[in-house]
Amino acid sequence: MFDIYYSYGSYFTNINVREQAQTAVDIVNELWPQYEHIFVYDNATTHRKRPDDALSALKMPKAPSGSSARHPDANIVGKRKKRDVDGKLVYNSEGKVILEDVPMIGAKLPSGEPQDLYFPVGHAKAGKFKGMQIVLEERGIAAAKLPTQCPKFKCADTSDSAACCCRRILFNQPDFVNVKSMLKVECEARGIQVLFTPRFHCELNPIEMVSRRTLNGIEAIDGVPLLFMRRFVNRSHRFADGYFNKHLSGPEAAWAARKYHGHRTFPTEVLDLLLKAKL
């Protein structure tokens, strides 16, 4: 347990989350070794933090790094806190932690063979990122005529088969999609499966609603009534129905949930009602 309210001195970081998870693994494996355990976390960036050298297409240029005369020293790499041989953080003269470059790893060609994202030793641009065009062409995807990305990366087609720009294609490549969080990697190494709730977990997770209600100190003394828990479950069902079956947006689902608060699902004519309400 940890205090997340007034007396806790700092944010609960990814390191704290992973340390807590390892303690939890020790407990469940000792007390209930006969069961297969699954840890469920909400979709927070603190929980889903990836390794510093993880694949990411978000800032990759189409051309090789350093091609611009204005930025000849540019390169696409990850950043991690520098540590000495004893594992302690290294600080500069201003007392700030020094960050060091770390190349991205884990890329794979369609054949399953490793793909190096950087030019090899002996190349004129040795150590530089190859650029998305070359990376895609090495995967058998023609990218010379494609733009680097759609305006503000708001692609009209966001499906897995989208081929509108270099960034979207690379973003959807299996090795980029399937990068695991450090929390997931460490738990799976000890036989624990990790699941993350959907991004709209507040609406789809009744447990979170129960937790919020217990923040009221007076009512928390007697706990949350079973009737309220059932209502929270119904509310989650309504949002799930709106998102997955009716294809509603967040504001649309919220409006429908207020209007049909006594139902488990929304009526089939909810889209017509939204149009009439000018939403």
PDB file of C-alpha atoms in Angstrom, residues 94-226:
ATOM      1  CA  GLU A  94      24.323  21.845 -12.446  1.00  0.00           C
ATOM      2  CA  GLY A  95      23.011  18.865 -10.528  1.00  0.00           C
ATOM      3  CA  LYS A  96      20.898  17.525 -13.395  1.00  0.00           C
ATOM      4  CA  VAL A  97      20.885  13.887 -14.429  1.00  0.00           C
ATOM      5  CA  ILE A  98      22.906  13.322 -17.603  1.00  0.00           C
ATOM      6  CA  LEU A  99      21.016  11.696 -20.463  1.00  0.00           C
ATOM      7  CA  GLU A 100      22.787   9.440 -22.935  1.00  0.00           C
ATOM      8  CA  ASP A 101      21.798   8.289 -26.404  1.00  0.00           C
ATOM      9  CA  VAL A 102      20.599   4.733 -26.886  1.00  0.00           C
ATOM     10  CA  PRO A 103      19.784   3.356 -30.368  1.00  0.00           C
ATOM     11  CA  MET A 104      16.408   1.755 -30.951  1.00  0.00           C
ATOM     12  CA  ILE A 105      16.441  -2.032 -31.154  1.00  0.00           C
ATOM     13  CA  GLY A 106      13.957  -4.817 -31.802  1.00  0.00           C
ATOM     14  CA  ALA A 107      13.066  -4.095 -35.442  1.00  0.00           C
ATOM     15  CA  LYS A 108      12.305  -7.157 -37.553  1.00  0.00           C
ATOM     16  CA  LEU A 109      11.911  -7.754 -41.277  1.00  0.00           C
ATOM     17  CA  PRO A 110       8.787  -9.572 -42.553  1.00  0.00           C
ATOM     18  CA  SER A 111      10.889 -12.758 -42.625  1.00  0.00           C
ATOM     19  CA  GLY A 112      11.456 -12.438 -38.891  1.00  0.00           C
ATOM     20  CA  GLU A 113      15.129 -11.569 -39.274  1.00  0.00           C
ATOM     21  CA  PRO A 114      16.470  -8.616 -37.238  1.00  0.00           C
ATOM     22  CA  GLN A 115      16.582  -5.262 -39.022  1.00  0.00           C
ATOM     23  CA  ASP A 116      19.230  -2.695 -38.142  1.00  0.00           C
ATOM     24  CA  LEU A 117      17.732   0.800 -38.224  1.00  0.00           C
ATOM     25  CA  TYR A 118      21.157   2.451 -38.380  1.00  0.00           C
ATOM     26  CA  PHE A 119      23.872   2.492 -41.039  1.00  0.00           C
ATOM     27  CA  PRO A 120      26.679   0.025 -40.268  1.00  0.00           C
ATOM     28  CA  VAL A 121      30.320   0.737 -39.487  1.00  0.00           C
ATOM     29  CA  GLY A 122      32.195   1.691 -42.644  1.00  0.00           C
ATOM     30  CA  HIS A 123      29.210   3.474 -44.188  1.00  0.00           C
ATOM     31  CA  ALA A 124      29.491   7.203 -44.919  1.00  0.00           C
ATOM     32  CA  LYS A 125      26.686   7.784 -42.395  1.00  0.00           C
ATOM     33  CA  ALA A 126      27.723   5.097 -39.908  1.00  0.00           C
ATOM     34  CA  GLY A 127      25.537   5.149 -36.797  1.00  0.00           C
ATOM     35  CA  LYS A 128      22.905   7.406 -38.355  1.00  0.00           C
ATOM     36  CA  PHE A 129      19.248   6.422 -38.588  1.00  0.00           C
ATOM     37  CA  LYS A 130      18.483   5.135 -42.091  1.00  0.00           C
ATOM     38  CA  GLY A 131      15.234   7.055 -42.493  1.00  0.00           C
ATOM     39  CA  MET A 132      11.728   5.662 -42.859  1.00  0.00           C
ATOM     40  CA  GLN A 133      11.946   5.324 -46.638  1.00  0.00           C
ATOM     41  CA  ILE A 134      14.915   2.949 -46.496  1.00  0.00           C
ATOM     42  CA  VAL A 135      13.487   1.082 -43.498  1.00  0.00           C
ATOM     43  CA  LEU A 136      10.229   0.474 -45.381  1.00  0.00           C
ATOM     44  CA  GLU A 137      11.956  -0.420 -48.655  1.00  0.00           C
ATOM     45  CA  GLU A 138      14.037  -3.023 -46.820  1.00  0.00           C
ATOM     46  CA  ARG A 139      10.690  -4.502 -45.802  1.00  0.00           C
ATOM     47  CA  GLY A 140       9.526  -4.611 -49.416  1.00  0.00           C
ATOM     48  CA  ILE A 141       7.301  -1.518 -49.194  1.00  0.00           C
ATOM     49  CA  ALA A 142       7.688   1.204 -51.848  1.00  0.00           C
ATOM     50  CA  ALA A 143       7.876   4.522 -50.023  1.00  0.00           C
ATOM     51  CA  ALA A 144       9.683   6.963 -52.345  1.00  0.00           C
ATOM     52  CA  LYS A 145       6.468   8.717 -53.432  1.00  0.00           C
ATOM     53  CA  LEU A 146       4.791   8.711 -50.021  1.00  0.00           C
ATOM     54  CA  PRO A 147       4.764  11.792 -47.763  1.00  0.00           C
ATOM     55  CA  THR A 148       6.563  11.626 -44.442  1.00  0.00           C
ATOM     56  CA  GLN A 149       3.218  11.862 -42.660  1.00  0.00           C
ATOM     57  CA  CYS A 150      -0.290  13.203 -43.143  1.00  0.00           C
ATOM     58  CA  PRO A 151      -0.866  16.725 -41.728  1.00  0.00           C
ATOM     59  CA  LYS A 152      -0.428  16.554 -37.936  1.00  0.00           C
ATOM     60  CA  PHE A 153      -0.465  12.746 -38.300  1.00  0.00           C
ATOM     61  CA  LYS A 154      -4.274  12.842 -38.457  1.00  0.00           C
ATOM     62  CA  CYS A 155      -4.626  10.241 -41.192  1.00  0.00           C
ATOM     63  CA  ALA A 156      -8.046   9.752 -42.790  1.00  0.00           C
ATOM     64  CA  ASP A 157      -7.413   6.009 -42.710  1.00  0.00           C
ATOM     65  CA  THR A 158      -6.102   4.670 -39.403  1.00  0.00           C
ATOM     66  CA  SER A 159      -6.732   0.991 -40.111  1.00  0.00           C
ATOM     67  CA  ASP A 160      -3.969  -1.605 -39.942  1.00  0.00           C
ATOM     68  CA  SER A 161      -3.768  -1.613 -43.751  1.00  0.00           C
ATOM     69  CA  ALA A 162      -3.463   2.183 -44.130  1.00  0.00           C
ATOM     70  CA  ALA A 163      -0.823   3.216 -46.686  1.00  0.00           C
ATOM     71  CA  CYS A 164      -1.226   7.001 -46.771  1.00  0.00           C
ATOM     72  CA  CYS A 165       2.176   8.015 -45.410  1.00  0.00           C
ATOM     73  CA  CYS A 166       5.481   6.553 -44.265  1.00  0.00           C
ATOM     74  CA  ARG A 167       4.802   7.145 -40.584  1.00  0.00           C
ATOM     75  CA  ARG A 168       1.385   5.463 -40.619  1.00  0.00           C
ATOM     76  CA  ILE A 169       2.710   2.377 -42.426  1.00  0.00           C
ATOM     77  CA  LEU A 170       5.633   2.021 -40.032  1.00  0.00           C
ATOM     78  CA  PHE A 171       3.397   2.818 -37.062  1.00  0.00           C
ATOM     79  CA  ASN A 172       1.249  -0.205 -37.998  1.00  0.00           C
ATOM     80  CA  GLN A 173       4.122  -2.641 -38.531  1.00  0.00           C
ATOM     81  CA  PRO A 174       3.842  -5.631 -36.137  1.00  0.00           C
ATOM     82  CA  ASP A 175       7.223  -5.082 -34.485  1.00  0.00           C
ATOM     83  CA  PHE A 176       6.330  -1.441 -33.738  1.00  0.00           C
ATOM     84  CA  VAL A 177       2.831  -2.301 -32.504  1.00  0.00           C
ATOM     85  CA  ASN A 178       3.848  -5.192 -30.267  1.00  0.00           C
ATOM     86  CA  VAL A 179       6.499  -3.472 -28.161  1.00  0.00           C
ATOM     87  CA  LYS A 180       5.805  -4.522 -24.578  1.00  0.00           C
ATOM     88  CA  SER A 181       5.921  -2.225 -21.571  1.00  0.00           C
ATOM     89  CA  MET A 182       8.641  -2.770 -18.984  1.00  0.00           C
ATOM     90  CA  LEU A 183       5.954  -3.684 -16.454  1.00  0.00           C
ATOM     91  CA  LYS A 184       4.588  -6.397 -18.733  1.00  0.00           C
ATOM     92  CA  VAL A 185       8.040  -7.778 -19.577  1.00  0.00           C
ATOM     93  CA  GLU A 186       9.098  -8.032 -15.936  1.00  0.00           C
ATOM     94  CA  CYS A 187       5.834  -9.621 -14.783  1.00  0.00           C
ATOM     95  CA  GLU A 188       5.729 -12.128 -17.651  1.00  0.00           C
ATOM     96  CA  ALA A 189       9.310 -13.139 -16.828  1.00  0.00           C
ATOM     97  CA  ARG A 190       7.915 -14.394 -13.528  1.00  0.00           C
ATOM     98  CA  GLY A 191       4.878 -16.096 -15.011  1.00  0.00           C
ATOM     99  CA  ILE A 192       2.340 -13.318 -14.380  1.00  0.00           C
ATOM    100  CA  GLN A 193       0.090 -12.126 -17.197  1.00  0.00           C
ATOM    101  CA  VAL A 194      -0.577  -8.374 -17.397  1.00  0.00           C
ATOM    102  CA  LEU A 195      -3.670  -6.788 -18.954  1.00  0.00           C
ATOM    103  CA  PHE A 196      -4.398  -3.097 -19.498  1.00  0.00           C
ATOM    104  CA  THR A 197      -7.921  -1.688 -19.475  1.00  0.00           C
ATOM    105  CA  PRO A 198      -9.149   0.217 -22.574  1.00  0.00           C
ATOM    106  CA  ARG A 199      -8.244   3.874 -22.927  1.00  0.00           C
ATOM    107  CA  PHE A 200     -11.728   4.871 -21.788  1.00  0.00           C
ATOM    108  CA  HIS A 201     -11.296   2.819 -18.629  1.00  0.00           C
ATOM    109  CA  CYS A 202     -13.120   5.307 -16.372  1.00  0.00           C
ATOM    110  CA  GLU A 203     -16.360   4.620 -18.232  1.00  0.00           C
ATOM    111  CA  LEU A 204     -15.756   0.917 -18.822  1.00  0.00           C
ATOM    112  CA  ASN A 205     -14.356  -0.058 -15.433  1.00  0.00           C
ATOM    113  CA  PRO A 206     -16.941  -0.197 -12.610  1.00  0.00           C
ATOM    114  CA  ILE A 207     -14.162  -0.788 -10.064  1.00  0.00           C
ATOM    115  CA  GLU A 208     -12.906   2.744 -10.701  1.00  0.00           C
ATOM    116  CA  MET A 209     -16.374   4.127  -9.998  1.00  0.00           C
ATOM    117  CA  VAL A 210     -16.465   2.234  -6.704  1.00  0.00           C
ATOM    118  CA  SER A 211     -13.026   3.613  -5.832  1.00  0.00           C
ATOM    119  CA  ARG A 212     -14.125   7.190  -6.519  1.00  0.00           C
ATOM    120  CA  ARG A 213     -17.134   6.806  -4.269  1.00  0.00           C
ATOM    121  CA  THR A 214     -14.954   5.636  -1.369  1.00  0.00           C
ATOM    122  CA  LEU A 215     -13.081   8.955  -1.534  1.00  0.00           C
ATOM    123  CA  ASN A 216     -16.006  10.349   0.458  1.00  0.00           C
ATOM    124  CA  GLY A 217     -14.665   9.647   3.946  1.00  0.00           C
ATOM    125  CA  ILE A 218     -18.019   9.458   5.727  1.00  0.00           C
ATOM    126  CA  GLU A 219     -19.638   7.017   3.299  1.00  0.00           C
ATOM    127  CA  ALA A 220     -16.437   4.992   2.983  1.00  0.00           C
ATOM    128  CA  ILE A 221     -16.812   3.955   6.627  1.00  0.00           C
ATOM    129  CA  ASP A 222     -19.708   1.652   5.768  1.00  0.00           C
ATOM    130  CA  GLY A 223     -18.398   0.792   2.322  1.00  0.00           C
ATOM    131  CA  VAL A 224     -20.160   1.170  -0.997  1.00  0.00           C
ATOM    132  CA  PRO A 225     -23.665  -0.378  -1.099  1.00  0.00           C
ATOM    133  CA  LEU A 226     -24.139  -3.354  -3.398  1.00  0.00           C
TER     134      LEU A 226
END
